[in-house]
Coordinates of C-alpha atoms in Angstrom, one line a residue:
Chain A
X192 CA 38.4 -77.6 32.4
X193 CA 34.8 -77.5 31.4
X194 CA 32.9 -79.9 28.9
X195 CA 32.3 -77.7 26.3
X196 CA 36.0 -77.2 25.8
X197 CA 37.4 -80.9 25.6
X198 CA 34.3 -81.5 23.3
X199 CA 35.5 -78.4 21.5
X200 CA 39.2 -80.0 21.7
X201 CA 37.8 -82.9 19.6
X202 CA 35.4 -80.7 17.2
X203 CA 38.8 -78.4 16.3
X204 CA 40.6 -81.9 15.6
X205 CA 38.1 -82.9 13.4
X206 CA 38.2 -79.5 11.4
X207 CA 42.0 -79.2 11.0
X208 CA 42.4 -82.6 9.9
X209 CA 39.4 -82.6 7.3
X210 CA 41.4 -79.6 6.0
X211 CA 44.9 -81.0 6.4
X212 CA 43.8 -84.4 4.7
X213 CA 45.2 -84.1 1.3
X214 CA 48.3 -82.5 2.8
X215 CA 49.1 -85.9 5.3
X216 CA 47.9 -88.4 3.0
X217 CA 50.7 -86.4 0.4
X218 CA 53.8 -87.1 3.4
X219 CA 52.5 -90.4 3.4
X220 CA 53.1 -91.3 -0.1
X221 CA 56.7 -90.5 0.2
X222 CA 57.3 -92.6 3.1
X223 CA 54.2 -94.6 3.8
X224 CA 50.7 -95.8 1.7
X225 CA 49.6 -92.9 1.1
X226 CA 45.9 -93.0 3.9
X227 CA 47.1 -91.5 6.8
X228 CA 44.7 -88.1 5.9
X229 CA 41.8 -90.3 4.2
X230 CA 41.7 -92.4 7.4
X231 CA 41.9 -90.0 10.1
X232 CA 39.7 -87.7 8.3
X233 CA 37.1 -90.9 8.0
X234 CA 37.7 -91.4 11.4
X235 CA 37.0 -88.1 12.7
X236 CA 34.2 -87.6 10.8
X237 CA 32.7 -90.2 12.5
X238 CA 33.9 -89.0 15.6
X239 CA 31.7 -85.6 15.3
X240 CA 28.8 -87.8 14.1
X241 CA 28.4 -89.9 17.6
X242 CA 29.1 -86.0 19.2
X243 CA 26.3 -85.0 17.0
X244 CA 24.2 -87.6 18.5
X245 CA 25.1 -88.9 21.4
X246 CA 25.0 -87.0 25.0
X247 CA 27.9 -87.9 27.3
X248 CA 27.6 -88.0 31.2
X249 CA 31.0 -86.5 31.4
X250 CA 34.3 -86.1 29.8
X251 CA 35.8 -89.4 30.5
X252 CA 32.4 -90.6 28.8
X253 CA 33.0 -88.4 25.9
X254 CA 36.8 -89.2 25.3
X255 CA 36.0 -92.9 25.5
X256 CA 33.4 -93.0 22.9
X257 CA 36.1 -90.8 20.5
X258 CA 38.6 -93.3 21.1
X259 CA 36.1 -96.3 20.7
X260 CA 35.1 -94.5 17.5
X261 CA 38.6 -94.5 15.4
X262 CA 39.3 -97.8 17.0
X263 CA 36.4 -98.8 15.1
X264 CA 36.6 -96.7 12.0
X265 CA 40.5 -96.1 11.0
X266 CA 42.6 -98.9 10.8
X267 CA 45.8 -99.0 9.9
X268 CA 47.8 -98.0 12.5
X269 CA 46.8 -94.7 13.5
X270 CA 43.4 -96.1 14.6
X271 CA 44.8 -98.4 17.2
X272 CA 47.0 -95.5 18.0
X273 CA 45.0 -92.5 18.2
X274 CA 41.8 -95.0 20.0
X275 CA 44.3 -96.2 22.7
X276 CA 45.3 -92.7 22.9
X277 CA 41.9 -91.6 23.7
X278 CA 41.1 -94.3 26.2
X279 CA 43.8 -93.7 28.0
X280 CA 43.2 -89.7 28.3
X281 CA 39.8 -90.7 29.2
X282 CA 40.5 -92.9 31.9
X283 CA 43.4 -90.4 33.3
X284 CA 41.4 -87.2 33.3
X285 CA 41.0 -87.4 37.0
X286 CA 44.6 -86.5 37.7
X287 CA 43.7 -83.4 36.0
X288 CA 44.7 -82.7 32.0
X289 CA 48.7 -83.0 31.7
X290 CA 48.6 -86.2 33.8
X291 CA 46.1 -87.5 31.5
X292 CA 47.5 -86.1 28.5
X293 CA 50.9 -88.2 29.4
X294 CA 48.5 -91.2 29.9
X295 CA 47.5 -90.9 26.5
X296 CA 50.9 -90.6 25.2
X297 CA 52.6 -93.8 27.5
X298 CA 49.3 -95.7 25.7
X299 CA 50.8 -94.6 22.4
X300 CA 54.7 -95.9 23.1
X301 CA 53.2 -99.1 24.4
X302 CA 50.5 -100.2 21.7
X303 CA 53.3 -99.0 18.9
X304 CA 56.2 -100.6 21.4
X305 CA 58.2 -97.3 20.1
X306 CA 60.1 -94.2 21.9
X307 CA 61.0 -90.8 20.6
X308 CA 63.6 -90.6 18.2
X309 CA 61.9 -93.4 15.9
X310 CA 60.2 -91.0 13.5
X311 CA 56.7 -91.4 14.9
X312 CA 53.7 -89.5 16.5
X313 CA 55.9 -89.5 19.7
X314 CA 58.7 -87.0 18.6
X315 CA 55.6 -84.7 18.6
X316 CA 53.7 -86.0 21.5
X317 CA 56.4 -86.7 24.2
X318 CA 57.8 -83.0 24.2
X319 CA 54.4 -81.9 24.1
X320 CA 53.2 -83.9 27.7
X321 CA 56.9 -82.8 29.1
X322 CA 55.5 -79.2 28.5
X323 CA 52.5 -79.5 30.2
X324 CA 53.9 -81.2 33.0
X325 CA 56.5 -78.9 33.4
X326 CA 53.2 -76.1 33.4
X327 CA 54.1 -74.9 30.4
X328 CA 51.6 -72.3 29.1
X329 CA 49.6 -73.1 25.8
X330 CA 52.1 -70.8 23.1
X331 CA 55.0 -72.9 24.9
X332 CA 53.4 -76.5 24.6
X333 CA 53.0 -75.7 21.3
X334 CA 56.6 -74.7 20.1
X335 CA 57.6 -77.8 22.0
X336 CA 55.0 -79.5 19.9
X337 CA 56.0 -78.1 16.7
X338 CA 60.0 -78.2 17.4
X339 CA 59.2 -81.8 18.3
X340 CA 57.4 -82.5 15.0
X341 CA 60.1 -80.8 12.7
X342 CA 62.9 -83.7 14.9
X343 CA 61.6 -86.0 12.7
X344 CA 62.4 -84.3 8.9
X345 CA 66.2 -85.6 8.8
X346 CA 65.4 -89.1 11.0
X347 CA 65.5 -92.7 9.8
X348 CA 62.3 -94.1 10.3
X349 CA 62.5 -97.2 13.0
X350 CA 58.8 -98.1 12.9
X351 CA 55.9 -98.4 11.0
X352 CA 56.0 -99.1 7.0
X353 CA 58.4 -96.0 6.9
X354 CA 60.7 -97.8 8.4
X355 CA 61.0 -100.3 4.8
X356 CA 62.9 -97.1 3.3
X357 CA 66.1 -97.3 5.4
X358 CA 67.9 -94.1 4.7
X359 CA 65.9 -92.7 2.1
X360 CA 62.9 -92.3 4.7
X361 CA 65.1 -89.2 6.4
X362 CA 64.3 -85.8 4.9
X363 CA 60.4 -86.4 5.1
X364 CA 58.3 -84.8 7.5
X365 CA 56.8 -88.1 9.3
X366 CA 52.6 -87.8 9.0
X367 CA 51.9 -89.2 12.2
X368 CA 54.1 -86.5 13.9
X369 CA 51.8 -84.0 11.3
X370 CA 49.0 -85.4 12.7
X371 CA 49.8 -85.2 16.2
X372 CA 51.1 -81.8 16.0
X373 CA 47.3 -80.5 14.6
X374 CA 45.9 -82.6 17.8
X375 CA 48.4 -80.6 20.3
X376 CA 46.8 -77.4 18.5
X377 CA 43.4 -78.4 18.9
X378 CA 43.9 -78.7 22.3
X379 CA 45.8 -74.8 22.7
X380 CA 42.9 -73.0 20.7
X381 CA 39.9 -75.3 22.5
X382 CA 41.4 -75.7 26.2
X383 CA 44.1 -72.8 26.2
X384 CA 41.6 -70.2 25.9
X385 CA 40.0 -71.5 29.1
X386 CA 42.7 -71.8 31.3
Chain B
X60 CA 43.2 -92.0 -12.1
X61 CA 41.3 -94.0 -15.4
X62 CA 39.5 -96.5 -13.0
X63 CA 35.9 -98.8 -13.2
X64 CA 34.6 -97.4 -10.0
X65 CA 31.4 -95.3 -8.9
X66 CA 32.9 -93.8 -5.9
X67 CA 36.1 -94.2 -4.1
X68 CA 34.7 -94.5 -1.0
X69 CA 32.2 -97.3 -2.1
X70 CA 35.4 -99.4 -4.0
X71 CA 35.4 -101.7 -1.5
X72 CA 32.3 -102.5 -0.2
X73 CA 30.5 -102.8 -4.3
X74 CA 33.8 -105.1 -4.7
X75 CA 32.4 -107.7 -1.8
X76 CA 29.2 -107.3 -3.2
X77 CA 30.5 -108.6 -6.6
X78 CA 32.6 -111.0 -5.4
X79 CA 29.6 -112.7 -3.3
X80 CA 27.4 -112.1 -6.5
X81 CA 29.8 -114.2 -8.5
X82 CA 30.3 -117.1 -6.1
X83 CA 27.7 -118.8 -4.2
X84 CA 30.0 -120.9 -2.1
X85 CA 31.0 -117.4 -0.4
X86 CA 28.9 -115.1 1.7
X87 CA 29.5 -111.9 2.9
X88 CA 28.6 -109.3 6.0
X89 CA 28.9 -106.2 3.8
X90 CA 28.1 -103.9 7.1
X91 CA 31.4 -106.2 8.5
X92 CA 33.0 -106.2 5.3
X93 CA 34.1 -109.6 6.0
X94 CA 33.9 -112.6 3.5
X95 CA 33.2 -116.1 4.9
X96 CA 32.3 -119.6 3.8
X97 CA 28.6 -119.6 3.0
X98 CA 28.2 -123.3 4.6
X99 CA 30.5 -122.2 7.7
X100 CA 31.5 -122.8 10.6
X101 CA 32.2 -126.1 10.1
X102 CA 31.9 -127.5 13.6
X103 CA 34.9 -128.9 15.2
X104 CA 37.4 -128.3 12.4
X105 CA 39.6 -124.8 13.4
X106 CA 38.7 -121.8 11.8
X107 CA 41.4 -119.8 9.7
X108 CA 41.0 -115.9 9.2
X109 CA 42.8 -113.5 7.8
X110 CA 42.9 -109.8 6.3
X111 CA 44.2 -107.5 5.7
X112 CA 44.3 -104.0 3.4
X113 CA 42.4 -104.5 0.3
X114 CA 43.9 -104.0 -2.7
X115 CA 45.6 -107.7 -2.9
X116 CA 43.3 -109.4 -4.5
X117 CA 42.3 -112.1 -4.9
X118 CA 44.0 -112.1 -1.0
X119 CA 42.5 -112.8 1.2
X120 CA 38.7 -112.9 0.4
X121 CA 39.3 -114.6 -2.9
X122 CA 40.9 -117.1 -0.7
X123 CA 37.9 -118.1 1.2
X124 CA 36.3 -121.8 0.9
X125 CA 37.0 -125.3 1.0
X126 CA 40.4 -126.1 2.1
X127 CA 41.8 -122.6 2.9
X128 CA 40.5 -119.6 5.2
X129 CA 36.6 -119.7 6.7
X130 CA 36.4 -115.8 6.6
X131 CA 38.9 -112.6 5.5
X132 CA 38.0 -109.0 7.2
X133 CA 38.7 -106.2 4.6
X134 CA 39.7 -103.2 5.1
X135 CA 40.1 -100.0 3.2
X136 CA 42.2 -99.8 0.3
X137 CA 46.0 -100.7 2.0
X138 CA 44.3 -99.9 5.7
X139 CA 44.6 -103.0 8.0
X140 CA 41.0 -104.0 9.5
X141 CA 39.7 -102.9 12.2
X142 CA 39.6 -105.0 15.7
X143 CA 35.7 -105.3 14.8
X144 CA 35.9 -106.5 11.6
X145 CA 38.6 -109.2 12.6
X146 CA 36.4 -110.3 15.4
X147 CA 33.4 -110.6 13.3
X148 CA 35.5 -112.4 11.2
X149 CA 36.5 -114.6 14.0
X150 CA 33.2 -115.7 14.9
X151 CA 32.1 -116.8 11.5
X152 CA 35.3 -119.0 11.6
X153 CA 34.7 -120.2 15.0
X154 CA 33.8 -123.6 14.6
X155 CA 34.7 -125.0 18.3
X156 CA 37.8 -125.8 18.2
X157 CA 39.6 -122.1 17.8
X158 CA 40.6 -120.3 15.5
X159 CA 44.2 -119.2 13.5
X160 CA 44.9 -115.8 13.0
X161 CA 46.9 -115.3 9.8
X162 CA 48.6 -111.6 10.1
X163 CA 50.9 -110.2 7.3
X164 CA 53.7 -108.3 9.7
X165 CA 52.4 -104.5 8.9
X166 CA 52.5 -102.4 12.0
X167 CA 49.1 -101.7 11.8
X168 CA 47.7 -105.0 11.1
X169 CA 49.2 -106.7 13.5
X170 CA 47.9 -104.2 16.1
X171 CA 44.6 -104.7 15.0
X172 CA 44.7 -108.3 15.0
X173 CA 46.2 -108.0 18.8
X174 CA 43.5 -105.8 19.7
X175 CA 40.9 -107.9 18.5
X176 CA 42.3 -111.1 19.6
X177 CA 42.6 -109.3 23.3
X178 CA 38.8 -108.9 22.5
X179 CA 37.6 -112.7 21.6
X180 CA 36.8 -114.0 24.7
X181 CA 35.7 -117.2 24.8
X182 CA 37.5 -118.2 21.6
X183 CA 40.7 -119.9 21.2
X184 CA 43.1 -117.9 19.4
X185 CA 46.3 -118.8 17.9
X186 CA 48.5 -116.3 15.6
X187 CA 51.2 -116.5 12.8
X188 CA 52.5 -113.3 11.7
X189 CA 54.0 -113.9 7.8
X190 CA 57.2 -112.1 7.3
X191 CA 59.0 -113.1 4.1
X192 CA 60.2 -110.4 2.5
X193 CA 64.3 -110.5 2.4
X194 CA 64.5 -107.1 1.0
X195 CA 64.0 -105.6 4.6
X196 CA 66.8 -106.7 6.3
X197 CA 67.2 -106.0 10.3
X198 CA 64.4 -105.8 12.5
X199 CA 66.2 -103.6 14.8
X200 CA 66.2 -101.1 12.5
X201 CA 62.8 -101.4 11.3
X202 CA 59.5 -102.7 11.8
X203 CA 60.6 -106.2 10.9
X204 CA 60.1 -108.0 7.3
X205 CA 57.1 -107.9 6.1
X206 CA 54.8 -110.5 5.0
X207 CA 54.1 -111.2 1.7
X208 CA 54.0 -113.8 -1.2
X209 CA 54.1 -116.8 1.8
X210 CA 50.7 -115.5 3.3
X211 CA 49.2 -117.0 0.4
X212 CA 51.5 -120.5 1.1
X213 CA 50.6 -120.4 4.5
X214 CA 46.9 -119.9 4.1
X215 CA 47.0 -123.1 1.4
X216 CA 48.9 -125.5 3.6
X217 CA 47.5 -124.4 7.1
X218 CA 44.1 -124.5 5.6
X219 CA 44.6 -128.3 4.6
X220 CA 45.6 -129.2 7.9
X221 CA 43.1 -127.4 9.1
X222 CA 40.6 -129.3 6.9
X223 CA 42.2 -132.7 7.6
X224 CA 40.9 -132.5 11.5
X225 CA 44.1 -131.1 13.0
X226 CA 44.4 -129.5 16.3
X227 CA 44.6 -125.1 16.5
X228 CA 48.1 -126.2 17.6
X229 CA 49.1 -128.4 15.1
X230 CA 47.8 -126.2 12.5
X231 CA 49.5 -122.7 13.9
X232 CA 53.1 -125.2 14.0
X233 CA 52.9 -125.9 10.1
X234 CA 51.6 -122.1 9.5
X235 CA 54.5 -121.2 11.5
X236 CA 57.1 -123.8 9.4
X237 CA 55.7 -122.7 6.4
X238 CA 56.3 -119.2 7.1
X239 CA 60.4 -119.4 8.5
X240 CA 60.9 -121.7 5.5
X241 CA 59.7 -119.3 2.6
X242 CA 61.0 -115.8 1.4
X243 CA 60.0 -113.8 -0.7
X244 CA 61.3 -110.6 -2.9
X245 CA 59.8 -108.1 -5.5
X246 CA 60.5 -104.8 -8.1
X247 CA 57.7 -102.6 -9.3
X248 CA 58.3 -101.1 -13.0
X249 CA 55.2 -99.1 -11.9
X250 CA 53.1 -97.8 -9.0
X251 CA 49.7 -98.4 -8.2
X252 CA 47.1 -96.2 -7.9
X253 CA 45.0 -96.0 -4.7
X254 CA 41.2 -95.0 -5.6
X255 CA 41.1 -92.3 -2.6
X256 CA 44.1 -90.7 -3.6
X257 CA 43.6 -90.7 -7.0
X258 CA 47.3 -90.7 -8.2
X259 CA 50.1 -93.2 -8.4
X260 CA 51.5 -93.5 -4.9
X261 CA 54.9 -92.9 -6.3
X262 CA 56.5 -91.4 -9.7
X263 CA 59.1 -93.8 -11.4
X264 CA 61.1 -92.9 -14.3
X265 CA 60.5 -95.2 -17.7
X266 CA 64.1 -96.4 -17.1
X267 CA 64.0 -97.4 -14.0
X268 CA 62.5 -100.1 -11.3
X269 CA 62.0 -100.0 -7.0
X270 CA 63.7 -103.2 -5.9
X271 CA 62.7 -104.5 -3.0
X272 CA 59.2 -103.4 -2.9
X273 CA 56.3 -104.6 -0.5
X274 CA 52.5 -104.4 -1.6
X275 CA 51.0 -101.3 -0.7
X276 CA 53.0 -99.1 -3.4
X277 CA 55.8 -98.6 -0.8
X278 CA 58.9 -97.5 -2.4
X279 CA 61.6 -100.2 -2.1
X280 CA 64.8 -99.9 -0.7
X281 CA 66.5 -99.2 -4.0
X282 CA 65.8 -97.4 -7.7
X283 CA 67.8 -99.6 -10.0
X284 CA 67.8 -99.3 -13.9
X285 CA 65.2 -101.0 -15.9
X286 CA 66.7 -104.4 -16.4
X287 CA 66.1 -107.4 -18.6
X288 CA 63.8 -110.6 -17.1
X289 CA 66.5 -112.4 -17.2
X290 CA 68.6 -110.1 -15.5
X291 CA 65.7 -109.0 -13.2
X292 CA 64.9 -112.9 -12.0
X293 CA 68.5 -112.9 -10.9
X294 CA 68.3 -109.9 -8.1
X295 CA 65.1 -111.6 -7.2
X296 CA 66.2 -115.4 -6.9
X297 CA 69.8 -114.9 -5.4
X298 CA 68.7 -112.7 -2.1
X299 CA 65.9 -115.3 -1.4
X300 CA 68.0 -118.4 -2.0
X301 CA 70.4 -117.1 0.1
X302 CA 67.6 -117.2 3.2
X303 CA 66.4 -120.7 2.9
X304 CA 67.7 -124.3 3.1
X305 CA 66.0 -125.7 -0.1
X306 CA 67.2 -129.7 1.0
X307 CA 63.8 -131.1 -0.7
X308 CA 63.6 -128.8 -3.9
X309 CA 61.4 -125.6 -3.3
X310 CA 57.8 -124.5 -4.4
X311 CA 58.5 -121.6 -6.4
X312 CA 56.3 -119.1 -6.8
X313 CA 56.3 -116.1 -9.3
X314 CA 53.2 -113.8 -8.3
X315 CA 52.3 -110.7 -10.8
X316 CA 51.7 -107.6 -8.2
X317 CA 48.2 -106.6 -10.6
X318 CA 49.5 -105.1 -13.6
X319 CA 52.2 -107.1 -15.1
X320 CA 50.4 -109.6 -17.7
X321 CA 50.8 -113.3 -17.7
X322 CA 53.3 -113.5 -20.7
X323 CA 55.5 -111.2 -18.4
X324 CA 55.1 -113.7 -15.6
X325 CA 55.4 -116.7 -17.6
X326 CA 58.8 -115.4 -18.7
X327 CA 59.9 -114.6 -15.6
X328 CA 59.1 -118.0 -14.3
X329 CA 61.0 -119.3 -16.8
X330 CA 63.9 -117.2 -16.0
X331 CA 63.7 -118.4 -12.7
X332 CA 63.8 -122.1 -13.2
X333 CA 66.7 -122.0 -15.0
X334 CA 68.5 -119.9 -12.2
X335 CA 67.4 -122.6 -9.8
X336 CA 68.6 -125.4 -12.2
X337 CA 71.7 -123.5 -12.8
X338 CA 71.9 -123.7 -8.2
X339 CA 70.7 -127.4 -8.3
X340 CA 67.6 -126.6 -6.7
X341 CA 64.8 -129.0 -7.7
X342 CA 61.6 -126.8 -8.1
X343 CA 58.8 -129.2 -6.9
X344 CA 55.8 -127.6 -7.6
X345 CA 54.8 -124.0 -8.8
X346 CA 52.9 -121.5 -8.7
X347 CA 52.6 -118.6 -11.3
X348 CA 49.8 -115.6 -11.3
X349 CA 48.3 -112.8 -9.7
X350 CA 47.5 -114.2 -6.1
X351 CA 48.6 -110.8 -4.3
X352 CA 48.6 -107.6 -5.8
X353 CA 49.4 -104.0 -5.1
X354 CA 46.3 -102.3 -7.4
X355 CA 47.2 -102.1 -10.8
X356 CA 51.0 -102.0 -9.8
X357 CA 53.5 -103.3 -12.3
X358 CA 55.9 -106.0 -11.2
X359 CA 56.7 -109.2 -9.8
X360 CA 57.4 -111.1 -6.8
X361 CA 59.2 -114.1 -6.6
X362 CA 58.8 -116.8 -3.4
X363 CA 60.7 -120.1 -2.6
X364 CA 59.0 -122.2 -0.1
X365 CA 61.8 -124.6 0.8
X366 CA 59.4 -127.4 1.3
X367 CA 59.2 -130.8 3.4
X368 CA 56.6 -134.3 2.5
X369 CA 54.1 -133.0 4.7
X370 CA 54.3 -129.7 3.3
X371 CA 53.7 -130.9 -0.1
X372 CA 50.9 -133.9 0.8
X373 CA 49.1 -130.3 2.3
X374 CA 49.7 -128.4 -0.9
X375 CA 48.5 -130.9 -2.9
X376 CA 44.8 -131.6 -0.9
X377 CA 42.2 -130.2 -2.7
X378 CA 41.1 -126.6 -2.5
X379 CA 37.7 -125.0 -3.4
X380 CA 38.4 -121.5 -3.3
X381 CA 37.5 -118.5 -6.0
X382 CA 41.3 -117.5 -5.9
X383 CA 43.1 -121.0 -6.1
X384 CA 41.0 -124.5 -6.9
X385 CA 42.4 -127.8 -7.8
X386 CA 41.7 -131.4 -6.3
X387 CA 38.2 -130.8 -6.5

């Protein structure tokens, strides 16, 4: 997996959530406050901005400075989230992509203390790293993705402010899971065409 | 969205800038966003920080000054800080003798706060996470209680000790006491209306109220219809008496979440003491007003602090703050 395509990985993030924005920040008023597309979208903006001018030694060096980045720049929870997401990748990327992928995704669980089933990014990301463990091709890591991501529609949300609806948070699409599903798809149109 | 604002994206950076304008005593890192005392640190007395989502105000920056916090990170409108803003914040608090982290239980503030307290070497850290609110009920099944209306208790009291020479120890053990002896609850007749968004969060019918609702425009846990102040005091009052052991009389505390007026509150307050006279509940002191708001939300929240002597001798030093000022 060559430079161009993680960095393009991260560039095709950045352009589906810009456009997907309005739409998560929508499923976050009706179970959430309403920012998770204004601060992602901040966040990845100023993601492509250090691309824009920064030069990386490698990938790790690349991945590190995106998670640093919405660390820095998103709050909430999805900064601490996505950032330790990132790092983790980042340092992982030696064991080659699904390994480091899954990195990413144990750095999630553990900075959110959550598992799947608790209407989070993780219904989404999980099935997604058992894909590409299993060695899954891109179309497949993607349905798991996106079957993954529609789980959470008739949950109760266990964690995050969601969670503060009880019952009445089932039936909504979780944002986070949203969110997570347009990073999985970033990563099929940026790395899939390389494999 | 009828709002007084150039830009949303500038709302809350122009706000510091105002709020630094208007009072001297208070300086602020607008790159940072962070508020802090202008004459700060003051060396050898622990610092207190907190912050938190803007849109509460006068939380937590209006809070800054004598006798309360040293410094309050901001962050975007209902977005928890991030780690570098509470670590900046940190360091203008920092006055040798560690610092107390006051964190409102929100999932993402508290990870930030953890993040940037992982990050602060060299400073002594201690943390209270405030989680009042009675309307969420089993932490099991949720992200646990969150912290409201006592944040602003907590930041009063601990900031006395604070001010009276105590220890980071000391002053984290009355945070903490203040915080498991207070509850809080709240209804919204309206939502607020974040500037980004640019529409109320949620729609409510002109008949009806959320019970139960946090500060960020959350729904609550239940749609109820419109009921009378009287009425409305009582589904407040009873779930947070139920929660607290009220021995020496409580300081009660009605708070107006930004766009209920203070006739509204006043009323409500009254409504409320007699419901605690009605319990035989001695209401020591009060507190009535807008001290943390969701926007221009309308509604009310309602906190019982079930207090103890050195809780009150703490209330009662003075405080210098643009938010809350007395004693001075």
């Amino acid at each position: 997996m060559g430079r161009v395509s993680v960095e393009a990985w991260i560039r095709e993030y950045a352009r589906l959530i810009a456009e997907a924005a309005p739409r998560l920040t929508e499923l976050d008023s009706a179970v959430g406050d309403a920012d998770h597309g204004a601060n992602l979208s901040r966040g990845m903006a100023a993601v492509v901005a250090a691309l824009d001018s920064s030069s990386f030694d490698d990938d790790g060096a690349l991945l590190k400075k995106v998670g640093m980045t919405l660390v820095s720049t998103v709050g909430g929870a999805s900064g601490p989230l996505y950032g330790t997401f990132f790092l983790r990748v980042s340092s992982a990327l030696g064991d080659g992509f699904p390994a480091a992928f899954r990195a990413g995704v144990d750095g999630v669980a553990a900075r959110g203390k959550s598992a799947v089933g608790e209407k989070t990014m993780l219904d989404t990301l999980v099935p997604a790293a058992d894909a590409l463990e299993a060695g899954k091709d891109w179309p497949a890591v993607v349905d798991a993705a996106s079957a993954g991501r529609n789980s959470t529609v008739p949950l109760v949300a266990r964690k995050g402010r969601a969670s503060y609806l009880g019952e009445r948070s089932a039936g909504h699409l979780d944002p986070g899971a949203e969110s997570s599903f347009l990073l999985v798809r970033a990563a099929a149109s940026a790395l899939g065409a390389n494999d | 969205m009828k709002k007084l604002i150039n830009a949303p994206a500038d709302v809350v950076v122009e706000s510091l800038a105002g709020l630094a304008a208007a009072h001297p005593s208070l300086a602020v890192d607008l790159e940072q966003r962070v508020v802090h005392r202008a004459d700060g640190p003051v060396a050898g007395k622990v610092g207190l920080i907190s912050g938190g989502g803007s849109g509460h105000e006068p939380l937590h920056g209006g809070f800054v000054g004598l006798g309360m916090l040293d410094a309050a990170a901001a962050g975007e409108v209902f977005t928890s800080p991030v780690p570098d803003q509470i670590l900046a914040a940190t360091k203008y608090a920092d006055g040798g003798a560690g610092v107390l982290h006051i964190v409102k239980n929100y999932t993402g503030d508290v990870m930030n706060f953890e993040m940037a307290a992982e990050l602060a070497d060299g400073v002594q850290i201690a943390t209270v996470v405030t989680n009042d609110d009675v309307a969420v009920e089993d932490s099991l099944y949720t992200a646990g209680r969150r912290g409201v209306g006592v944040t602003v208790l907590v930041e009063k009291i601990a900031g006395a000790a604070a001010e009276a020479g105590r220890s980071l120890a000391e002053v984290a053990a009355v945070a903490q006491r203040v915080n498991d002896r207070g509850r809080s609850m709240g209804l919204a007749l309206t939502s607020g209306t974040v500037p980004a968004a640019g529409k109320p969060t949620f729609d409510l019918p002109e008949d009806q109220i959320e019970l139960g609702v946090g500060i960020h425009g959350e729904p609550g846990r239940q749609r109820v219809p419109l009921p009378s102040a009287r009425e409305a005091a009582a589904m407040l009052v009873e779930p947070v008496l139920a929660e607290i052991s009220p021995e020496q009389g409580v300081l009660a505390f009605v708070n107006g979440l930004g766009a209920t007026p203070l006739i509204e509150q006043y009323l409500v307050y009254g409504e409320v003491a007699a419901l605690l006279e009605r319990h035989g509940v001695p209401i020591v002191r009060s507190l009535v007003g807008p001290y943390i708001t969701s926007l221009d939300m309308a509604g009310v929240s309602v906190t019982l602090l079930a207090v103890d002597e050195e809780m009150l001798q703490l209330w009662d030093a003075p405080v210098n703050t643009p938010g809350l000022r007395w004693g001075v």
